[in-house]
Amino acid sequence: MHQFATEERRVLDEVSAWVAGRLTEPGRLEPGSPVELPGLTCEGIGIDAAWSLLRDTLLPTTFPADHPRYLAFVGGAPTAASVIADAALSAAAVYGGSELEAGAVVAAERTALRWLCDAVGYPAAAHGTFVSGGTVANLSALVTARHARTEPGAAVPHVIVAGAAAHSSIRSAAAIMGCTVRTAGSPDLPLRADELRTVLADLDPATVVAVVASAGATNTGAVDDLDDIAALCAEHGTWLHVDAAYGGAAVLVPAWRSTFTGLDRADSITIDPHKWLFTPFDCGAVLYRDPTLARAAHRQHADYLEPVNDEGVDNPADYAIHLTRRARGLPVWASLMANGTEAYVRAIEQCLATADHAAKRIEDSAHLELVGERHLSVVLFRRRGWTLDRYAAWSERARRSGLALVTPTSFAGEPVLRLCFVNPLTSTDDVDLVLDSLESDAAAQ
Ligand SMILES: *Cc1c(COP(=O)(O)O)cnc(C)c1O
């Protein structure tokens, strides 16, 4: 390995110009053709050639999740400030696991976490950490719950009770933990406390790790009846984890706050800044009402670690399943500092308004029809008379032509289309383009 060379300096300038271009114009949605990459060589091809490959061959095959017509799954729309901070963070080689090494970067992450804790209504003592995403946040929270609920000498709890709409990562966490999952309610509707009560009544409370509710189910956007569920969990002495990975952002919007009533009563919460809080991949957050319980479950001990494990220090490594970690909250903080918190509220409101526009257009259409109740920024709808094959064929044409990334899903057993709005730059014109294409789709008539 050699030191930073003239060639690298020149390429860095090129990269910087490319990033600036990318931040002002979305990448192309239509994927390039599959590519064959050259193999690794002993001598290396040099940064110039490697960068050219990356820019001209690799990146054009990817779907930019911040494209205004990336409406499938849950996209993302990182701010310029967050991307710039993310790049600088790599260069600074910050070990984000301990306060000793990360210095004031930990304080910046704490500021961003505090903002999230305030948004969900958590008390001053609440805290957490930034992780790679909702999957690790959910797993970390459930491991904390189990640790907190395990009595010395008693059997270890092994049942996770989740709403039927819970994200697939809950099952994955249960499998890793050797737990079983009991589901309550319907996958298509918000979970109600009475549905949960029926399932809990059947279980020995000592076996239950936690109840998992959703605040923004990924498929439908549905927010469970959090307040009643929290009351029921309190009654049963059960840990309540709320997975708000996608939907939690909407709690920042005053008009939507009441939808989340009871969220502040959760013992732990997952919220993904890389989904609807304008941060680059990857960045999830796990928040705990009582962070000392997380530290008890997650802090790692080794002779060489003890110098950083002083009581009273705030080590981000202590609150989740990780040790070495990227200070993923730094881009969140930098963007909040640069843009101000109000810009976040406005941007989330913008996405909700775009979803409203889509719903209205669908309601007014002769060919399209809304399906189920509207929740948050997800819009589910059908094209009258279409089967899954037709949806799939249209979706494939839309993807190949670069029109949009919109994929079918199902609701109540029926194939439907789903739009999810998390990008404030998605315009009503973008929505109209997609819906016009569906209405006039001749190839599949
Ligand atoms: C996306 C999502 C997850 C998983 O988050 P990753 O960041 O993809 O790991 C978990 N729960 C919900 C509700 C989600 O929408």
Coordinates of C-alpha atoms and ligand atoms in Angstrom, one line a residue:
M1 CA 0.0 0.0 0.0
H2 CA 1.3 3.4 -0.9
Q3 CA 0.6 6.8 0.5
F4 CA -2.0 9.1 -0.9
A5 CA -0.7 9.8 -4.4
T6 CA -1.2 12.4 -7.2
E7 CA -3.5 10.0 -9.1
E8 CA -5.7 9.6 -6.0
R9 CA -5.9 13.3 -5.4
R10 CA -7.1 13.7 -9.0
V11 CA -9.6 10.9 -8.7
L12 CA -10.9 12.4 -5.4
D13 CA -11.6 15.6 -7.2
E14 CA -13.5 13.6 -9.8
V15 CA -15.4 11.8 -7.2
S16 CA -16.3 15.0 -5.4
A17 CA -17.6 16.4 -8.7
W18 CA -19.6 13.2 -9.3
V19 CA -21.1 13.3 -5.9
A20 CA -22.1 16.9 -6.4
G21 CA -23.8 15.9 -9.7
R22 CA -25.5 13.0 -8.1
L23 CA -26.8 15.1 -5.2
T24 CA -28.5 17.5 -7.7
E25 CA -29.8 15.0 -10.1
P26 CA -31.2 11.5 -9.2
G27 CA -29.5 8.5 -10.8
R28 CA -31.2 6.7 -13.6
L29 CA -33.9 4.3 -12.7
E30 CA -33.6 1.9 -15.6
P31 CA -30.9 -0.7 -14.8
G32 CA -28.0 -1.1 -17.1
S33 CA -27.3 -4.5 -18.6
P34 CA -25.7 -7.2 -16.5
V35 CA -21.9 -6.7 -16.4
E36 CA -18.9 -9.0 -16.3
L37 CA -16.3 -7.7 -13.9
P38 CA -12.6 -8.2 -14.4
G39 CA -11.0 -10.3 -11.7
L40 CA -8.6 -9.2 -9.0
T41 CA -5.0 -9.0 -10.0
C42 CA -1.7 -9.1 -8.0
E43 CA -0.6 -5.7 -9.2
G44 CA -3.9 -3.9 -9.1
I45 CA -5.3 -1.7 -11.8
G46 CA -4.9 1.7 -10.1
I47 CA -7.5 4.0 -8.5
D48 CA -8.2 5.7 -11.8
A49 CA -9.3 2.5 -13.5
A50 CA -11.0 1.2 -10.4
W51 CA -13.1 4.4 -10.0
S52 CA -14.0 4.3 -13.7
L53 CA -15.3 0.7 -13.3
L54 CA -17.3 1.7 -10.3
R55 CA -18.7 4.8 -11.9
D56 CA -19.3 3.5 -15.4
T57 CA -20.0 -0.1 -14.9
L58 CA -21.2 -1.0 -11.4
L59 CA -23.3 2.0 -10.2
P60 CA -25.3 2.2 -13.4
T61 CA -26.7 -1.3 -12.7
T62 CA -28.2 -0.2 -9.3
F63 CA -31.6 1.3 -8.4
P64 CA -31.1 4.6 -6.7
A65 CA -33.4 4.4 -3.8
D66 CA -33.7 8.2 -3.8
H67 CA -35.2 8.4 -7.3
P68 CA -38.5 10.3 -7.1
R69 CA -40.2 7.4 -8.8
Y70 CA -38.7 4.7 -6.6
L71 CA -42.0 3.9 -4.9
A72 CA -41.6 0.2 -4.1
F73 CA -40.5 -1.2 -0.7
V74 CA -39.4 1.7 1.4
G75 CA -37.0 4.0 -0.4
G76 CA -34.8 6.7 1.1
A77 CA -33.9 10.2 0.3
P78 CA -30.7 11.3 2.1
T79 CA -30.0 15.0 2.4
A80 CA -26.9 16.4 0.8
A81 CA -25.6 17.3 4.4
S82 CA -26.0 13.7 5.5
V83 CA -24.2 12.4 2.5
I84 CA -21.3 14.8 2.9
A85 CA -21.0 14.0 6.7
D86 CA -21.1 10.3 5.8
A87 CA -18.2 10.6 3.4
A88 CA -16.2 12.7 5.9
L89 CA -16.9 10.1 8.6
S90 CA -15.3 7.4 6.5
A91 CA -12.2 9.5 6.0
A92 CA -11.9 10.3 9.7
A93 CA -11.7 6.6 10.6
V94 CA -13.8 7.1 13.7
Y95 CA -14.2 4.1 15.9
G96 CA -17.7 4.8 17.0
G97 CA -18.0 2.2 19.8
S98 CA -16.6 4.1 22.7
E99 CA -16.6 7.7 23.9
L100 CA -12.9 7.4 24.6
E101 CA -12.1 7.1 20.9
A102 CA -15.1 8.9 19.2
G103 CA -15.0 11.9 21.5
A104 CA -17.6 14.5 20.7
V105 CA -18.9 12.5 17.8
V106 CA -20.7 10.4 20.6
A107 CA -22.2 13.7 21.9
A108 CA -23.4 14.5 18.4
E109 CA -25.0 11.1 18.1
R110 CA -26.5 11.6 21.5
T111 CA -28.0 14.9 20.4
A112 CA -29.6 13.1 17.4
L113 CA -30.9 10.3 19.7
R114 CA -32.3 12.9 22.1
W115 CA -34.2 14.4 19.2
L116 CA -35.7 11.0 18.4
C117 CA -36.5 10.3 22.1
D118 CA -38.2 13.7 22.4
A119 CA -40.2 13.0 19.2
V120 CA -41.5 9.7 20.6
G121 CA -42.2 11.3 24.0
Y122 CA -39.6 9.4 25.9
P123 CA -38.4 10.8 29.3
A124 CA -35.0 12.4 29.8
A125 CA -33.3 9.2 31.0
A126 CA -34.1 7.4 27.7
H127 CA -31.3 6.6 25.3
G128 CA -30.2 4.2 22.7
T129 CA -27.8 3.9 19.8
F130 CA -27.6 3.9 16.0
V131 CA -27.2 0.5 14.3
S132 CA -27.2 -0.8 10.7
G133 CA -31.0 -0.9 10.5
G134 CA -34.3 -2.1 11.8
T135 CA -33.3 -5.7 11.8
V136 CA -30.4 -5.2 14.2
A137 CA -32.4 -2.7 16.2
N138 CA -35.3 -5.2 16.7
L139 CA -32.9 -8.0 17.6
S140 CA -31.0 -5.8 20.1
A141 CA -34.3 -4.7 21.7
L142 CA -35.6 -8.2 22.1
V143 CA -32.3 -9.5 23.5
T144 CA -32.5 -6.6 26.0
A145 CA -36.1 -7.5 26.8
R146 CA -35.2 -11.2 27.4
H147 CA -32.3 -10.2 29.6
A148 CA -34.4 -7.8 31.7
R149 CA -37.2 -10.4 32.0
T150 CA -35.0 -13.3 33.0
E151 CA -35.1 -14.0 36.8
P152 CA -32.0 -15.5 38.3
G153 CA -32.5 -19.3 38.6
A154 CA -35.8 -19.2 36.6
A155 CA -36.4 -20.5 33.2
V156 CA -35.5 -18.1 30.4
P157 CA -38.5 -16.6 28.6
H158 CA -38.8 -17.9 25.0
V159 CA -42.1 -16.6 23.4
I160 CA -42.3 -13.4 21.4
V161 CA -45.8 -12.2 20.8
A162 CA -46.1 -10.1 17.7
G163 CA -48.9 -8.6 15.6
A164 CA -49.5 -10.6 12.5
A165 CA -48.2 -7.6 10.5
A166 CA -44.9 -7.6 12.3
H167 CA -41.9 -7.2 10.0
S168 CA -40.0 -10.4 8.9
S169 CA -37.0 -9.3 11.0
I170 CA -39.0 -10.2 14.2
R171 CA -39.2 -13.8 13.0
S172 CA -35.5 -13.7 12.1
A173 CA -34.7 -12.3 15.6
A174 CA -36.8 -15.1 17.2
A175 CA -34.9 -17.7 15.2
I176 CA -31.5 -16.3 16.3
M177 CA -32.7 -16.2 19.9
G178 CA -34.2 -19.7 19.8
C179 CA -37.6 -18.2 20.6
T180 CA -41.0 -19.1 19.1
V181 CA -43.4 -16.4 17.7
R182 CA -47.1 -16.3 18.6
T183 CA -49.0 -13.9 16.3
A184 CA -52.1 -11.9 17.1
G185 CA -54.6 -10.1 14.9
S186 CA -54.6 -9.8 11.1
P187 CA -51.7 -9.0 8.8
D188 CA -53.9 -6.4 6.9
L189 CA -55.2 -4.4 9.9
P190 CA -53.8 -2.6 12.9
L191 CA -53.4 -4.9 15.9
R192 CA -56.0 -4.3 18.6
A193 CA -55.5 -4.9 22.4
D194 CA -58.4 -7.4 22.6
E195 CA -56.8 -9.6 19.9
L196 CA -53.6 -9.5 21.9
R197 CA -55.4 -10.2 25.1
T198 CA -56.7 -13.5 23.7
V199 CA -53.2 -14.6 22.8
L200 CA -51.6 -13.5 26.1
A201 CA -54.4 -15.3 28.1
D202 CA -53.2 -18.5 26.6
L203 CA -49.6 -18.0 27.7
D204 CA -47.7 -18.3 31.0
P205 CA -46.5 -14.7 31.5
A206 CA -43.1 -16.0 32.7
T207 CA -42.5 -17.4 29.2
V208 CA -43.1 -14.2 27.3
V209 CA -40.0 -12.2 26.2
A210 CA -42.0 -9.3 24.8
V211 CA -44.9 -8.1 22.8
V212 CA -44.0 -6.5 19.5
A213 CA -46.4 -3.9 18.0
S214 CA -45.9 -2.0 14.7
A215 CA -46.1 1.7 14.2
G216 CA -46.2 1.7 10.5
A217 CA -46.5 -1.9 9.2
T218 CA -44.3 -2.1 6.1
N219 CA -46.9 -3.5 3.8
T220 CA -49.9 -1.4 4.8
G221 CA -48.5 1.5 6.9
A222 CA -50.9 0.5 9.7
V223 CA -50.2 1.8 13.2
D224 CA -51.3 -0.7 15.9
D225 CA -53.6 0.5 18.8
L226 CA -50.5 1.4 20.8
D227 CA -52.1 3.0 23.8
D228 CA -54.5 0.1 24.6
I229 CA -51.7 -2.4 23.8
A230 CA -49.3 -0.6 26.2
A231 CA -52.0 -0.7 29.0
L232 CA -52.4 -4.4 28.4
C233 CA -48.7 -5.0 28.5
A234 CA -48.4 -3.0 31.8
E235 CA -51.2 -5.2 33.2
H236 CA -49.4 -8.4 32.2
G237 CA -45.9 -7.0 33.2
T238 CA -44.8 -7.6 29.7
W239 CA -42.1 -5.7 27.8
L240 CA -43.5 -3.7 24.9
H241 CA -41.3 -3.2 21.8
V242 CA -42.7 -1.0 19.1
D243 CA -41.2 -1.4 15.6
A244 CA -41.5 2.0 14.0
A245 CA -38.7 1.5 11.6
Y246 CA -40.6 3.0 8.7
G247 CA -43.5 4.9 10.2
G248 CA -41.9 6.4 13.3
A249 CA -40.9 9.5 11.3
A250 CA -44.6 10.6 11.1
V251 CA -44.7 11.2 14.9
L252 CA -42.8 14.4 14.1
V253 CA -45.8 15.8 12.2
P254 CA -48.3 17.5 14.6
A255 CA -51.3 16.3 12.7
W256 CA -50.3 12.7 13.0
R257 CA -49.1 12.7 16.6
S258 CA -52.4 11.3 18.0
T259 CA -52.0 8.2 15.8
F260 CA -49.0 7.3 17.9
T261 CA -50.6 7.9 21.3
G262 CA -49.0 5.3 23.7
L263 CA -45.7 5.1 21.8
D264 CA -44.0 6.7 24.7
R265 CA -45.2 3.8 26.9
A266 CA -43.1 1.3 24.9
D267 CA -40.0 -0.1 26.7
S268 CA -38.1 0.0 23.4
I269 CA -38.6 1.4 20.0
T270 CA -37.0 0.9 16.6
I271 CA -36.9 3.8 14.1
D272 CA -34.8 3.8 10.9
P273 CA -33.3 7.2 9.8
H274 CA -32.4 5.5 6.5
K275 CA -36.0 5.1 5.7
W276 CA -38.0 8.3 6.2
L277 CA -35.5 10.5 8.0
F278 CA -33.3 11.4 5.0
T279 CA -30.1 9.6 6.0
P280 CA -27.9 7.4 3.8
F281 CA -27.9 3.7 4.1
D282 CA -27.3 2.2 6.5
C283 CA -28.8 3.7 9.7
G284 CA -31.3 2.4 12.2
A285 CA -31.9 3.4 15.7
V286 CA -32.9 1.5 18.8
L287 CA -34.3 3.5 21.7
Y288 CA -34.9 2.3 25.3
R289 CA -37.0 3.9 28.0
D290 CA -34.5 2.5 30.5
P291 CA -31.1 2.3 28.8
T292 CA -29.4 0.7 31.9
L293 CA -31.3 -2.5 31.0
A294 CA -29.8 -2.4 27.5
R295 CA -26.3 -1.9 28.9
A296 CA -26.7 -4.8 31.2
A297 CA -27.6 -7.0 28.3
H298 CA -25.2 -5.8 25.7
R299 CA -22.0 -4.4 27.2
Q300 CA -19.1 -6.6 26.3
H301 CA -16.4 -7.4 28.8
A302 CA -12.7 -8.3 28.2
D303 CA -9.5 -7.4 29.9
Y304 CA -8.5 -5.0 27.2
L305 CA -11.9 -3.4 27.0
E306 CA -12.1 -2.4 30.7
P307 CA -10.3 0.9 30.1
V308 CA -13.2 2.1 28.0
N309 CA -15.9 0.5 30.2
D310 CA -15.8 3.0 33.0
E311 CA -19.2 3.6 34.7
G312 CA -20.4 7.0 33.7
V313 CA -19.1 6.9 30.1
D314 CA -21.6 6.7 27.3
N315 CA -20.3 4.0 24.9
P316 CA -22.6 3.5 21.9
A317 CA -21.4 -0.1 21.7
D318 CA -23.3 -0.9 25.0
Y319 CA -26.8 -0.6 23.7
A320 CA -27.0 -3.1 20.8
I321 CA -25.3 -6.1 19.1
H322 CA -22.1 -4.6 17.9
L323 CA -18.7 -3.5 19.2
T324 CA -16.8 -1.8 16.5
R325 CA -19.3 0.4 14.8
R326 CA -19.7 3.2 12.3
A327 CA -20.9 6.4 14.0
R328 CA -24.0 6.2 11.9
G329 CA -25.7 9.0 13.9
L330 CA -23.2 11.6 12.8
P331 CA -24.8 12.1 9.3
V332 CA -28.2 12.3 11.1
W333 CA -26.8 15.0 13.4
A334 CA -25.0 16.9 10.7
S335 CA -28.1 17.1 8.6
L336 CA -30.3 18.2 11.5
M337 CA -27.8 20.9 12.3
A338 CA -27.6 22.0 8.7
N339 CA -31.2 21.9 7.8
G340 CA -32.9 22.5 11.2
T341 CA -35.5 20.2 12.7
E342 CA -38.4 22.1 11.1
A343 CA -37.2 21.1 7.6
Y344 CA -37.7 17.5 8.7
V345 CA -41.3 18.1 9.7
R346 CA -42.0 19.9 6.4
A347 CA -40.3 17.1 4.3
I348 CA -42.3 14.3 6.0
E349 CA -45.5 16.3 5.6
Q350 CA -44.6 16.7 1.9
C351 CA -44.5 12.9 1.5
L352 CA -47.8 12.5 3.3
A353 CA -49.4 15.1 0.9
T354 CA -48.0 13.3 -2.1
A355 CA -49.6 10.1 -0.8
D356 CA -52.9 12.0 -0.4
H357 CA -52.6 13.1 -4.0
A358 CA -52.0 9.5 -5.2
A359 CA -55.0 8.3 -3.2
K360 CA -57.2 11.1 -4.6
R361 CA -56.2 10.3 -8.2
I362 CA -56.9 6.6 -7.6
E363 CA -60.3 7.4 -6.1
D364 CA -61.2 9.6 -9.2
S365 CA -60.0 6.9 -11.7
A366 CA -62.4 4.6 -13.6
H367 CA -59.7 1.9 -13.7
L368 CA -58.1 2.1 -10.3
E369 CA -59.5 1.5 -6.8
L370 CA -58.1 2.0 -3.3
V371 CA -57.8 -1.1 -1.2
G372 CA -58.1 -1.2 2.6
E373 CA -57.7 1.8 4.8
R374 CA -55.1 4.4 4.0
H375 CA -52.2 4.6 6.6
L376 CA -49.3 7.0 6.7
S377 CA -47.6 7.3 3.3
V378 CA -48.5 3.9 1.9
V379 CA -51.1 3.6 -0.8
L380 CA -52.5 0.2 -1.7
F381 CA -54.7 -0.1 -4.8
R382 CA -55.9 -2.4 -7.5
R383 CA -56.3 -2.0 -11.3
R384 CA -59.8 -3.3 -11.9
G385 CA -59.7 -6.8 -13.4
W386 CA -56.0 -7.3 -13.2
T387 CA -54.4 -10.5 -12.0
L388 CA -51.0 -10.9 -10.5
D389 CA -49.5 -11.7 -14.0
R390 CA -50.7 -8.3 -15.3
Y391 CA -49.4 -6.4 -12.4
A392 CA -46.0 -8.2 -12.7
A393 CA -45.8 -7.5 -16.5
W394 CA -46.6 -3.8 -16.0
S395 CA -44.2 -3.5 -13.1
E396 CA -41.5 -5.1 -15.2
R397 CA -42.1 -2.8 -18.2
A398 CA -42.1 0.2 -15.8
R399 CA -38.8 -0.9 -14.3
R400 CA -37.1 -1.6 -17.6
S401 CA -38.2 1.6 -19.2
G402 CA -37.1 3.6 -16.2
L403 CA -40.6 4.9 -15.6
A404 CA -40.8 3.8 -12.0
L405 CA -40.0 1.1 -9.5
V406 CA -43.4 -0.1 -8.3
T407 CA -43.9 -3.7 -7.4
P408 CA -47.0 -5.8 -6.6
T409 CA -47.8 -7.0 -3.1
S410 CA -50.9 -8.6 -1.6
F411 CA -53.6 -7.4 0.7
A412 CA -56.2 -9.8 2.2
G413 CA -55.0 -12.4 -0.2
E414 CA -55.5 -10.3 -3.3
P415 CA -52.6 -9.1 -5.5
V416 CA -52.4 -5.3 -5.4
L417 CA -50.0 -2.5 -6.1
R418 CA -48.3 -0.5 -3.4
L419 CA -46.8 2.9 -3.4
C420 CA -44.7 4.1 -0.5
F421 CA -43.7 7.8 -0.3
V422 CA -40.6 8.7 1.7
N423 CA -39.0 11.2 -0.8
P424 CA -40.1 14.8 -0.6
L425 CA -38.8 15.3 -4.1
T426 CA -41.5 12.9 -5.5
S427 CA -43.9 15.3 -7.2
T428 CA -47.5 15.0 -8.1
D429 CA -46.3 14.9 -11.7
D430 CA -44.3 11.8 -10.8
V431 CA -47.4 10.2 -9.3
D432 CA -49.5 11.1 -12.4
L433 CA -46.9 9.6 -14.7
V434 CA -47.2 6.3 -12.9
L435 CA -51.0 6.2 -12.6
D436 CA -51.4 7.4 -16.2
S437 CA -49.3 4.5 -17.3
L438 CA -51.5 2.1 -15.4
E439 CA -54.7 3.5 -16.7
S440 CA -53.6 3.5 -20.3
D441 CA -51.6 0.2 -20.2
A442 CA -52.6 -1.2 -23.6
A443 CA -50.2 -4.0 -23.7
A444 CA -52.1 -5.8 -20.9
Q445 CA -55.7 -4.9 -21.8
Ligands
LIG1 C1 -37.7 -2.0 7.0 C2 -38.2 -2.5 8.3 C3 -37.5 -3.3 9.2 C4 -36.1 -3.8 8.8 O1 -35.2 -2.7 8.8 P1 -33.8 -2.8 8.0 O2 -33.3 -1.5 8.2 O3 -34.2 -3.2 6.6 O4 -33.0 -3.9 8.7 C5 -38.1 -3.6 10.4 N1 -39.3 -3.3 10.6 C6 -40.1 -2.5 9.8 C7 -41.4 -2.1 10.2 C8 -39.6 -2.1 8.6 O5 -40.3 -1.4 7.8

